[in-house]
Every structure is written in C-alpha cells, then in structure tokens.
Short mmCIF file of C-alpha atoms in Angstrom, two decimals:
data_model
loop_
_atom_site.label_atom_id
_atom_site.label_comp_id
_atom_site.label_asym_id
_atom_site.label_seq_id
_atom_site.Cartn_x
_atom_site.Cartn_y
_atom_site.Cartn_z
CA MET B 451 16.98 -97.55 -3.59
CA LYS B 452 15.42 -99.67 -1.14
CA GLY B 453 18.12 -102.32 -1.62
CA LEU B 454 21.10 -99.87 -1.43
CA LEU B 455 19.45 -98.79 2.00
CA ARG B 456 19.45 -102.08 3.39
CA ARG B 457 22.88 -102.77 2.44
CA LEU B 458 24.25 -99.38 4.00
CA SER B 459 21.88 -99.89 6.84
CA SER B 460 24.06 -103.06 7.58
CA LEU B 461 27.48 -101.30 7.16
CA ASP B 462 26.95 -97.68 8.54
CA ALA B 463 23.86 -96.24 9.94
CA ASP B 464 25.16 -92.82 9.36
CA ALA B 465 25.36 -93.38 5.71
CA ALA B 466 21.96 -95.09 5.68
CA ALA B 467 20.32 -91.95 7.34
CA ALA B 468 22.28 -89.43 5.08
CA VAL B 469 20.88 -91.42 1.99
CA ARG B 470 17.12 -91.66 3.51
CA VAL B 471 17.49 -87.86 3.62
CA ILE B 472 18.69 -87.41 0.20
CA ALA B 473 15.64 -90.11 -1.16
CA HIS B 474 12.92 -87.87 0.59
CA TYR B 475 14.01 -85.02 -1.58
CA GLN B 476 14.37 -86.34 -4.96
CA ALA B 477 11.31 -88.25 -4.20
CA LEU B 478 9.36 -84.99 -3.89
CA LEU B 479 11.47 -83.36 -6.95
CA GLY B 480 10.67 -86.66 -9.11
CA GLY B 481 6.86 -86.05 -8.47
CA GLY B 482 7.15 -82.64 -10.40
CA ALA B 483 6.94 -79.02 -9.22
CA VAL B 484 7.14 -78.77 -5.15
CA ASP B 485 4.96 -76.16 -3.88
CA PRO B 486 6.47 -74.31 -0.54
CA VAL B 487 3.75 -75.61 1.61
CA THR B 488 4.27 -79.16 0.69
CA LEU B 489 8.16 -78.66 0.78
CA THR B 490 7.89 -76.88 4.33
CA ARG B 491 5.42 -79.59 5.81
CA SER B 492 7.60 -82.47 4.70
CA THR B 493 11.00 -80.97 5.57
CA ALA B 494 9.54 -80.24 9.21
CA GLY B 495 8.08 -84.08 9.55
CA LEU B 496 11.56 -85.33 8.14
CA ALA B 497 13.69 -83.01 10.68
CA GLN B 498 11.07 -83.67 13.63
CA CYS B 499 11.11 -79.81 14.15
CA PRO B 500 9.75 -76.84 12.74
CA ALA B 501 10.78 -75.66 9.43
CA GLY B 502 10.40 -72.24 7.40
CA LEU B 503 10.62 -70.98 4.08
CA GLU B 504 10.69 -67.06 3.12
CA LEU B 505 9.76 -66.72 -0.55
CA ALA B 506 11.19 -63.93 -2.84
CA ASP B 507 8.25 -61.72 -2.17
CA GLY B 508 9.01 -61.69 1.59
CA SER B 509 6.17 -64.16 2.59
CA THR B 510 6.74 -66.89 4.96
CA VAL B 511 5.30 -70.37 5.58
CA ARG B 512 6.16 -72.30 8.79
CA PHE B 513 5.14 -75.75 9.73
CA ALA B 514 5.41 -77.76 13.06
CA PRO B 515 6.62 -81.37 12.86
CA ASP B 516 3.10 -82.71 13.28
CA GLY B 517 2.18 -80.62 10.08
CA VAL B 518 0.32 -77.58 11.62
CA ALA B 519 0.74 -74.61 10.12
CA LEU B 520 2.89 -72.13 12.37
CA PRO B 521 1.96 -68.18 12.19
CA GLY B 522 4.31 -65.35 12.53
CA VAL B 523 7.85 -65.19 12.38
CA PRO B 524 10.11 -67.57 14.07
CA GLY B 525 11.68 -66.89 17.41
CA HIS B 526 14.69 -69.32 17.49
CA VAL B 527 16.44 -70.20 14.04
CA SER B 528 19.27 -73.42 14.60
CA GLY B 529 20.29 -73.18 11.02
CA SER B 530 19.41 -71.57 7.52
CA VAL B 531 20.60 -71.44 4.05
CA GLU B 532 20.14 -68.22 1.78
CA LEU B 533 18.09 -68.47 -1.45
CA ARG B 534 19.11 -66.38 -4.43
CA PRO B 535 18.23 -63.76 -5.39
CA ARG B 536 15.96 -63.61 -2.12
CA GLY B 537 14.71 -66.07 0.28
CA ARG B 538 15.81 -68.69 2.49
CA VAL B 539 15.17 -72.06 4.37
CA TRP B 540 15.66 -72.63 8.12
CA LEU B 541 15.08 -75.16 10.96
CA GLU B 542 13.93 -74.12 14.32
CA ARG B 543 15.21 -76.81 16.51
CA ASP B 544 15.72 -76.28 20.29
CA GLY B 545 19.08 -77.24 21.83
CA ALA B 546 21.86 -78.75 19.77
CA ASP B 547 21.74 -79.44 15.76
CA ALA B 548 20.75 -83.28 15.01
CA PRO B 549 23.39 -84.99 13.04
CA PHE B 550 21.92 -84.22 9.56
CA ASP B 551 20.52 -80.57 10.15
CA ALA B 552 22.92 -79.16 7.52
CA LEU B 553 22.12 -81.86 4.95
CA VAL B 554 18.23 -81.14 5.37
CA LEU B 555 18.99 -77.71 5.10
CA GLU B 556 20.91 -78.04 1.89
CA TRP B 557 18.58 -80.27 0.33
CA MET B 558 15.58 -78.03 1.09
CA ALA B 559 17.33 -75.39 -0.46
CA ILE B 560 17.76 -77.33 -3.66
CA ALA B 561 14.16 -77.93 -3.65
CA ALA B 562 13.13 -74.68 -3.14
CA ARG B 563 15.48 -73.58 -6.18
CA VAL B 564 14.42 -76.14 -8.54
CA GLY B 565 11.11 -77.09 -7.56
CA PRO B 566 9.20 -74.92 -10.48
CA ARG B 567 11.48 -76.49 -13.23
CA VAL B 568 12.43 -80.14 -12.25
CA PRO B 569 14.87 -81.52 -14.64
CA GLY B 570 14.50 -85.23 -15.95
CA PRO B 571 17.49 -87.10 -15.01
CA SER B 572 18.94 -86.35 -11.69
CA PRO B 573 21.89 -87.49 -9.56
CA ARG B 574 21.43 -90.32 -7.19
CA ALA B 575 22.78 -93.13 -4.98
CA ALA B 576 23.38 -96.16 -7.08
CA ASP B 577 24.32 -99.62 -6.03
CA PRO B 578 27.79 -99.54 -5.26
CA ALA B 579 28.17 -103.51 -7.06
CA LEU B 580 26.97 -102.05 -10.04
CA VAL B 581 29.01 -98.97 -10.24
CA GLU B 582 32.10 -101.03 -9.39
CA ARG B 583 31.14 -103.47 -12.10
CA VAL B 584 31.33 -100.73 -14.64
CA LEU B 585 34.42 -99.36 -13.43
CA SER B 586 36.12 -102.34 -13.48
CA GLU B 587 38.54 -103.83 -16.12
CA ARG B 588 38.36 -107.25 -15.16
CA GLU B 589 34.68 -107.85 -16.04
CA SER B 590 33.43 -108.66 -19.46
CA ILE B 591 32.06 -106.23 -21.88
CA GLU B 592 28.54 -107.93 -21.70
CA ASP B 593 28.78 -107.65 -17.84
CA ARG B 594 29.83 -104.03 -18.09
CA THR B 595 27.04 -103.18 -20.25
CA ARG B 596 24.36 -104.67 -18.50
CA ALA B 597 25.42 -102.66 -15.43
CA VAL B 598 25.46 -99.66 -17.28
CA ARG B 599 21.79 -100.27 -18.68
CA LEU B 600 20.62 -101.25 -14.77
CA LEU B 601 21.93 -97.75 -13.69
CA GLY B 602 19.95 -96.12 -16.22
CA LEU B 603 22.84 -95.00 -18.51
CA ARG B 604 22.74 -95.43 -22.25
CA PRO B 605 25.46 -97.60 -23.81
CA ALA B 606 25.54 -95.61 -27.06
CA LEU B 607 26.59 -92.11 -25.06
CA PRO B 608 29.84 -91.34 -23.89
CA LEU B 609 30.40 -90.49 -20.02
CA ARG B 610 32.77 -89.09 -18.08
CA VAL B 611 33.50 -90.30 -14.28
CA VAL B 612 34.14 -87.64 -11.50
CA ALA B 613 36.46 -88.89 -8.46
CA VAL B 614 35.27 -86.84 -5.42
CA ALA B 615 37.28 -86.96 -2.15
CA VAL B 616 36.22 -85.25 1.05
CA ASP B 617 37.60 -84.74 4.71
CA ALA B 618 37.51 -88.12 7.18
CA GLU B 619 34.10 -86.63 8.96
CA SER B 620 32.05 -86.97 5.71
CA ASP B 621 30.55 -89.59 3.26
CA ALA B 622 32.19 -88.79 -0.14
CA GLY B 623 28.98 -90.45 -1.71
CA VAL B 624 26.54 -88.51 0.29
CA VAL B 625 28.33 -85.39 -0.77
CA ALA B 626 28.81 -85.81 -4.11
CA VAL B 627 25.04 -86.70 -4.66
CA THR B 628 24.38 -83.26 -2.95
CA LEU B 629 26.72 -81.14 -5.00
CA LEU B 630 26.17 -82.68 -8.16
CA ALA B 631 22.21 -82.15 -7.51
CA ARG B 632 22.73 -78.44 -6.79
CA SER B 633 25.07 -78.11 -10.01
CA GLY B 634 22.01 -78.68 -12.19
CA LEU B 635 23.28 -81.10 -14.64
CA ALA B 636 21.01 -82.18 -17.18
CA ALA B 637 22.45 -85.58 -17.15
CA THR B 638 22.06 -89.10 -15.76
CA VAL B 639 24.29 -89.62 -12.55
CA PRO B 640 24.53 -92.33 -10.64
CA VAL B 641 27.05 -92.02 -7.54
CA ALA B 642 28.60 -94.71 -5.17
CA THR B 643 30.94 -94.81 -2.76
CA VAL B 644 34.25 -96.40 -3.97
CA GLY B 645 36.51 -97.05 -1.30
CA PRO B 646 37.56 -93.91 0.32
CA LEU B 647 36.19 -92.01 -2.85
CA ALA B 648 32.85 -91.40 -4.41
CA ALA B 649 32.48 -92.46 -8.20
CA ALA B 650 30.02 -90.20 -10.02
CA MET B 651 29.36 -91.33 -13.85
CA VAL B 652 28.08 -88.08 -15.52
CA GLN B 653 26.13 -88.93 -19.04
CA PRO B 654 25.06 -85.38 -20.57
CA GLY B 655 22.33 -85.70 -22.88
CA GLN B 656 24.02 -84.02 -25.70
CA GLY B 657 27.67 -85.17 -26.42
CA ASP B 658 30.46 -85.39 -23.66
CA ASP B 659 30.82 -82.16 -22.27
CA SER B 660 33.07 -81.51 -19.09
CA PRO B 661 31.02 -80.97 -15.86
CA ALA B 662 33.88 -78.98 -14.38
CA ALA B 663 32.59 -75.54 -15.01
CA GLU B 664 29.33 -76.71 -13.23
CA LEU B 665 30.95 -77.90 -10.37
CA ARG B 666 33.37 -75.03 -9.79
CA ALA B 667 30.33 -72.99 -9.88
CA VAL B 668 28.47 -74.93 -7.13
CA LEU B 669 31.66 -74.66 -4.84
CA ALA B 670 31.51 -70.93 -5.18
CA ASP B 671 28.09 -71.02 -4.52
CA ARG B 672 28.46 -72.51 -1.16
CA ALA B 673 31.32 -70.62 -0.09
CA ARG B 674 29.37 -67.34 -0.69
CA GLU B 675 26.19 -68.86 1.06
CA GLY B 676 28.49 -69.82 4.23
CA LEU B 677 26.26 -73.38 4.80
CA PRO B 678 26.36 -74.56 8.46
CA GLY B 679 28.64 -77.24 9.95
CA GLY B 680 29.11 -80.11 8.10
CA ALA B 681 27.61 -79.11 5.14
CA ARG B 682 31.09 -77.32 4.45
CA SER B 683 32.99 -80.38 4.01
CA ARG B 684 36.37 -79.89 2.47
CA VAL B 685 35.79 -81.74 -1.01
CA ARG B 686 37.89 -81.89 -4.28
CA PHE B 687 36.80 -83.12 -7.59
CA GLY B 688 38.89 -85.08 -10.58
CA VAL B 689 37.12 -85.14 -13.79
CA GLY B 690 37.88 -88.07 -16.34
CA GLY B 691 37.42 -87.66 -20.04
CA GLY B 692 34.63 -88.67 -21.98
CA VAL B 693 34.61 -92.37 -23.05
CA PRO B 694 32.17 -95.14 -24.27
CA PRO B 695 30.35 -96.80 -21.21
CA SER B 696 32.05 -99.94 -21.82
CA HIS B 697 35.69 -98.34 -21.32
CA ALA B 698 34.74 -96.38 -17.98
CA ALA B 699 37.63 -97.73 -16.29
CA THR B 700 39.81 -95.56 -18.59
CA SER B 701 37.98 -92.43 -17.31
CA TRP B 702 37.89 -93.51 -13.88
CA ALA B 703 41.93 -93.83 -13.71
CA GLN B 704 41.93 -90.29 -15.49
CA ALA B 705 39.45 -89.10 -12.90
CA ARG B 706 41.68 -90.34 -10.21
CA ALA B 707 44.66 -88.76 -11.52
CA ALA B 708 43.24 -85.43 -11.92
CA LEU B 709 42.26 -85.50 -8.15
CA ARG B 710 45.64 -85.91 -7.35
CA PHE B 711 46.53 -82.35 -8.65
CA ALA B 712 43.45 -80.88 -6.71
CA GLY B 713 44.25 -78.07 -4.13
CA ASP B 714 42.39 -76.30 -1.41
CA GLY B 715 42.29 -73.14 -2.95
CA PRO B 716 38.74 -72.16 -4.69
CA ASP B 717 39.81 -72.60 -8.13
CA GLU B 718 41.93 -75.76 -7.84
CA GLN B 719 39.25 -77.98 -5.88
CA VAL B 720 38.20 -79.17 -9.19
CA MET B 721 40.73 -80.45 -11.52
CA ASP B 722 39.89 -81.77 -15.39
CA HIS B 723 42.05 -84.42 -16.88
CA GLU B 724 41.59 -82.90 -20.22
CA GLU B 725 42.56 -79.38 -19.18
CA LEU B 726 45.74 -80.52 -17.34
CA GLY B 727 47.07 -81.58 -20.57
CA PRO B 728 50.67 -82.83 -20.46
CA LEU B 729 50.73 -82.16 -16.94
CA THR B 730 49.19 -85.60 -16.29
CA LEU B 731 52.56 -86.94 -17.12
CA LEU B 732 53.80 -86.30 -13.52
CA ALA B 733 51.19 -88.25 -12.05
CA GLU B 734 53.14 -91.23 -13.86
CA VAL B 735 56.07 -90.36 -11.85
CA PRO B 736 56.53 -92.59 -8.61
CA ALA B 737 55.82 -90.75 -5.51
CA ALA B 738 59.20 -91.56 -3.78
CA ARG B 739 60.91 -89.68 -6.76
CA LEU B 740 58.85 -87.00 -6.50
CA ARG B 741 59.59 -86.85 -2.55
CA ALA B 742 63.31 -86.61 -3.48
CA ASP B 743 63.16 -83.49 -5.50
CA PRO B 744 64.94 -80.57 -3.72
CA GLY B 745 61.71 -78.09 -4.59
CA VAL B 746 59.31 -80.59 -3.48
CA ARG B 747 61.33 -81.25 0.12
CA ALA B 748 61.29 -77.61 0.51
CA LEU B 749 57.79 -77.42 0.14
CA ALA B 750 57.26 -80.37 2.35
CA GLU B 751 59.56 -78.47 5.18
CA LEU B 752 57.57 -75.53 4.60
CA ALA B 753 54.30 -77.08 5.26
CA ARG B 754 55.40 -78.58 8.53
CA ARG B 755 56.19 -75.23 10.03
CA ASP B 756 53.51 -72.97 11.87
CA ALA B 757 53.05 -70.36 9.14
CA GLY B 758 53.66 -72.98 6.22
CA PRO B 759 50.46 -73.84 5.25
CA SER B 760 49.40 -70.07 4.68
CA GLY B 761 52.65 -69.51 2.77
CA ILE B 762 51.81 -72.52 0.47
CA ALA B 763 48.22 -71.26 0.13
CA ALA B 764 49.55 -67.67 -1.14
CA LEU B 765 52.22 -69.41 -3.53
CA ALA B 766 49.39 -71.45 -5.44
CA ALA B 767 47.31 -68.23 -5.48
CA PHE B 768 49.91 -66.25 -6.94
CA CYS B 769 51.16 -68.75 -9.45
CA ARG B 770 47.66 -69.16 -10.76
CA THR B 771 46.88 -65.54 -11.15
CA GLY B 772 50.12 -64.10 -11.70
CA SER B 773 49.15 -61.11 -9.90
CA LEU B 774 49.90 -60.27 -6.36
CA ARG B 775 46.55 -58.14 -5.97
CA GLN B 776 44.43 -61.06 -7.63
CA ALA B 777 46.06 -63.40 -5.37
CA ALA B 778 45.10 -61.12 -2.42
CA GLY B 779 41.75 -61.12 -3.64
CA GLU B 780 41.30 -64.63 -4.12
CA LEU B 781 42.66 -65.32 -0.41
CA HIS B 782 40.77 -62.05 1.17
CA LEU B 783 43.62 -60.56 2.32
CA HIS B 784 45.60 -57.38 1.79
CA HIS B 785 48.33 -57.35 -0.78
CA SER B 786 50.95 -56.58 1.67
CA SER B 787 50.19 -60.05 3.97
CA VAL B 788 50.11 -61.93 0.70
CA ALA B 789 53.64 -60.22 -0.10
CA ALA B 790 55.00 -61.06 3.12
CA ARG B 791 53.96 -64.76 2.85
CA LEU B 792 55.69 -64.91 -0.57
CA ALA B 793 58.94 -63.62 0.77
CA GLY B 794 58.75 -66.31 3.49
CA VAL B 795 58.50 -68.98 0.70
CA GLU B 796 61.56 -67.25 -1.25
CA ALA B 797 63.54 -67.60 1.64
CA ALA B 798 62.64 -71.50 2.56
CA THR B 799 63.00 -72.40 -1.11
CA GLY B 800 65.58 -69.91 -3.32
CA TRP B 801 62.92 -69.17 -5.59
CA ARG B 802 62.63 -65.70 -7.19
CA LEU B 803 58.75 -65.32 -7.63
CA ASN B 804 59.02 -62.10 -9.51
CA ARG B 805 60.47 -63.83 -12.43
CA PRO B 806 58.58 -66.00 -14.98
CA ASP B 807 61.02 -68.99 -14.60
CA GLY B 808 60.74 -68.79 -10.61
CA ARG B 809 56.91 -69.20 -10.78
CA PHE B 810 57.25 -71.69 -13.23
CA ARG B 811 59.47 -73.84 -11.01
CA ALA B 812 57.36 -73.10 -8.07
CA GLN B 813 53.98 -74.25 -9.96
CA LEU B 814 55.69 -77.60 -11.16
CA ALA B 815 56.89 -78.14 -7.47
CA LEU B 816 53.43 -77.32 -6.12
CA TYR B 817 51.91 -79.98 -8.56
CA ALA B 818 54.65 -82.53 -7.78
CA TRP B 819 54.19 -81.76 -3.97
CA ARG B 820 50.48 -82.65 -4.20
CA LEU B 821 51.15 -85.57 -6.26
CA SER B 822 53.82 -87.13 -3.65
CA ARG B 823 51.21 -86.54 -0.84
CA THR B 824 48.50 -88.83 -2.52
CA ASP B 825 50.29 -91.79 -3.95
#
C-alpha cells in the first residue's frame, strides 16, 4: 500500500488522497471489530472536523478532530449517511464540504455496518503494474502466476474480472474499491485502475460464483440512501466469466464486452457476460456497421433531441419489464407519463411496442446503439 501511494502521489494527488481515506478504514477493519468510539474519533481526526455516529438504540457518539468527546446533539450536519435498520453517521463541517467528505462518510458507514463481523479478505487498492501483468496475454504464464500470488490470489482457484466505468469526475479505482467493500463479498478482491476503467479480480473462497447480484444490491442501497455529492457517481459494471487466474485476460475481455451493454437504468448498471449469452455476439460487430443500422440511427437521432434521453430511458425500462406499470414504477413516474414518452419513441422509430416483435426489435436496437457508442 505504501508503494502504491507513492506512485499515485507522483501521478495524481487527488487519487492518492482518496486511497489514503480507504486505507485508513481498511486498517481499522483489519484489526478486528471497530467500536463506535474508535470509529468516530478516528473519522473526526481524518476529516479534521467533528464527526458523529447514532447507534441503533438512539444513543450518539460525537468527537472533535482533536479527539475530545462532544456532548449533546450536533448543531450543524454538513453531510450524513443513514444506516439500516436504524442509525446514521455524519460530519459537522463549517462552510463548504471538503473534496473527500462523501468518501469519508461512505467508508465510515461501511465500518459502522461491518465492524462487529469483519470478513477475512477485503477489496483493496492493488499495485496497477501487478494487475496489468495478470491481465496481459503478452506476459509468460510464470510471470502471470507470480503476480497472482503477489496480489494475494490463489493460482488454483478460478477468478472473475470485473470492469468498472464511472463518470469523468471520479476515479474508477476508488469507486470500485468502495462499492465492492459495501457488497460484502467474501472474496479476495485486488482493484486497480487500468486506462479509463478499473479492474477488480474477484476470487470467491467457494468456486467461481458471479458477484453480479451483490453489485446490483449495493447499487440499489446507494440509490435508496441518497448518498451526498460525489459519492453518487454514475457507475457501470461488466462481469467476466470464471477462469483460471493464468487466463485472466479472457475474463477481462469478457468483462469489457459486458460493460458495453450496460445502461443507466437501475437494473442495467451491472451486466454479466454469462447472463448475456448469445447477445455477446453483437459486441463482435464493428461499431461502424452498428451505427449504419436504421434502428440504431433512429435511436441516435432521438437521443439528440431535448426529450430524447427520457424517451430512451422509458423504452429501456419497458423492454426490460414488458409492463407499462412496472416500467413506470422503476422510473418513479406515472404510467401515463411513460405511455406518452413511448408514443414519442414509436413516432420517431416506427416500432409498434405493443407487439412482441416490436419490443424485440427495440431491445436489439438499444443494445446495438449502446455498443455503437462504446467502440
């Protein structure tokens, strides 16, 4: 971790600071159960502002950044994260939030939830050079196997590679470590930034089960909690198949292919290569050829209109659920609003969405349109 921080500091001061936040909480969790006093005092010192924790029984713990306990209830809360079923964590910063307050709060919440039952392995920032060596097809099997061991992975167990993409304002590696930590995977998960993406190597202790369900659950939790500021980065996951660690490049290619199918809807942010099945063959079609398809051209033109993105979101939800009311529930809209948006899509594309063949054409065109934008 120290070596990684030195490398990050020379490249990106913000990335290094974010990794230090994560390292702080992973050090706490690695030492066993984290009691509320230790967690709150250390958070206040890390954030350099008062911090608080409300327990499930309604009692509160508050500390100043110098480690002095604070009595009573907070007068001003600058940011907070709810705990389930009850409780919350918060910061009491005067003035504008610091750049990493959202990340501090999210990791404080992680520690508050999992402190009494800390799992053995934990997602962590890994040396990018080692990760890239494992994912490379150019390296020898001996070098890849050695890198696997240095990352704390077991050469005899299958692994899955997860590709993570976030918006341009966030570091993909930091977001990936945070979300994977929240997912509670009982797995060794080294994470590193590889180009514009993050690569996470998930190696469950029992077989090669996909982490897709856990990732979808944690994204749903984040949406319900309404995390502050930058903690709600737009994020998408592609999950590769289970392979021997010496063939991780295959899973990495599958993960990146699955990522191209991911959308912005709550049920489309995580795409599993194995779940996609034969649809993955679409990813082998050149993007230029996809863009030439009339259905793809119609969606691209629709997306450029003012109301186009909302129409495409309604189309995606309707194709996925097959029900106007279920699509409306997913989008938190009245069903008449969704119907009006779908009517606009039908007028722009010529599809008849009340017919199975029309929905099938629309779903294929949606996938092809996404692939055409992520060459």
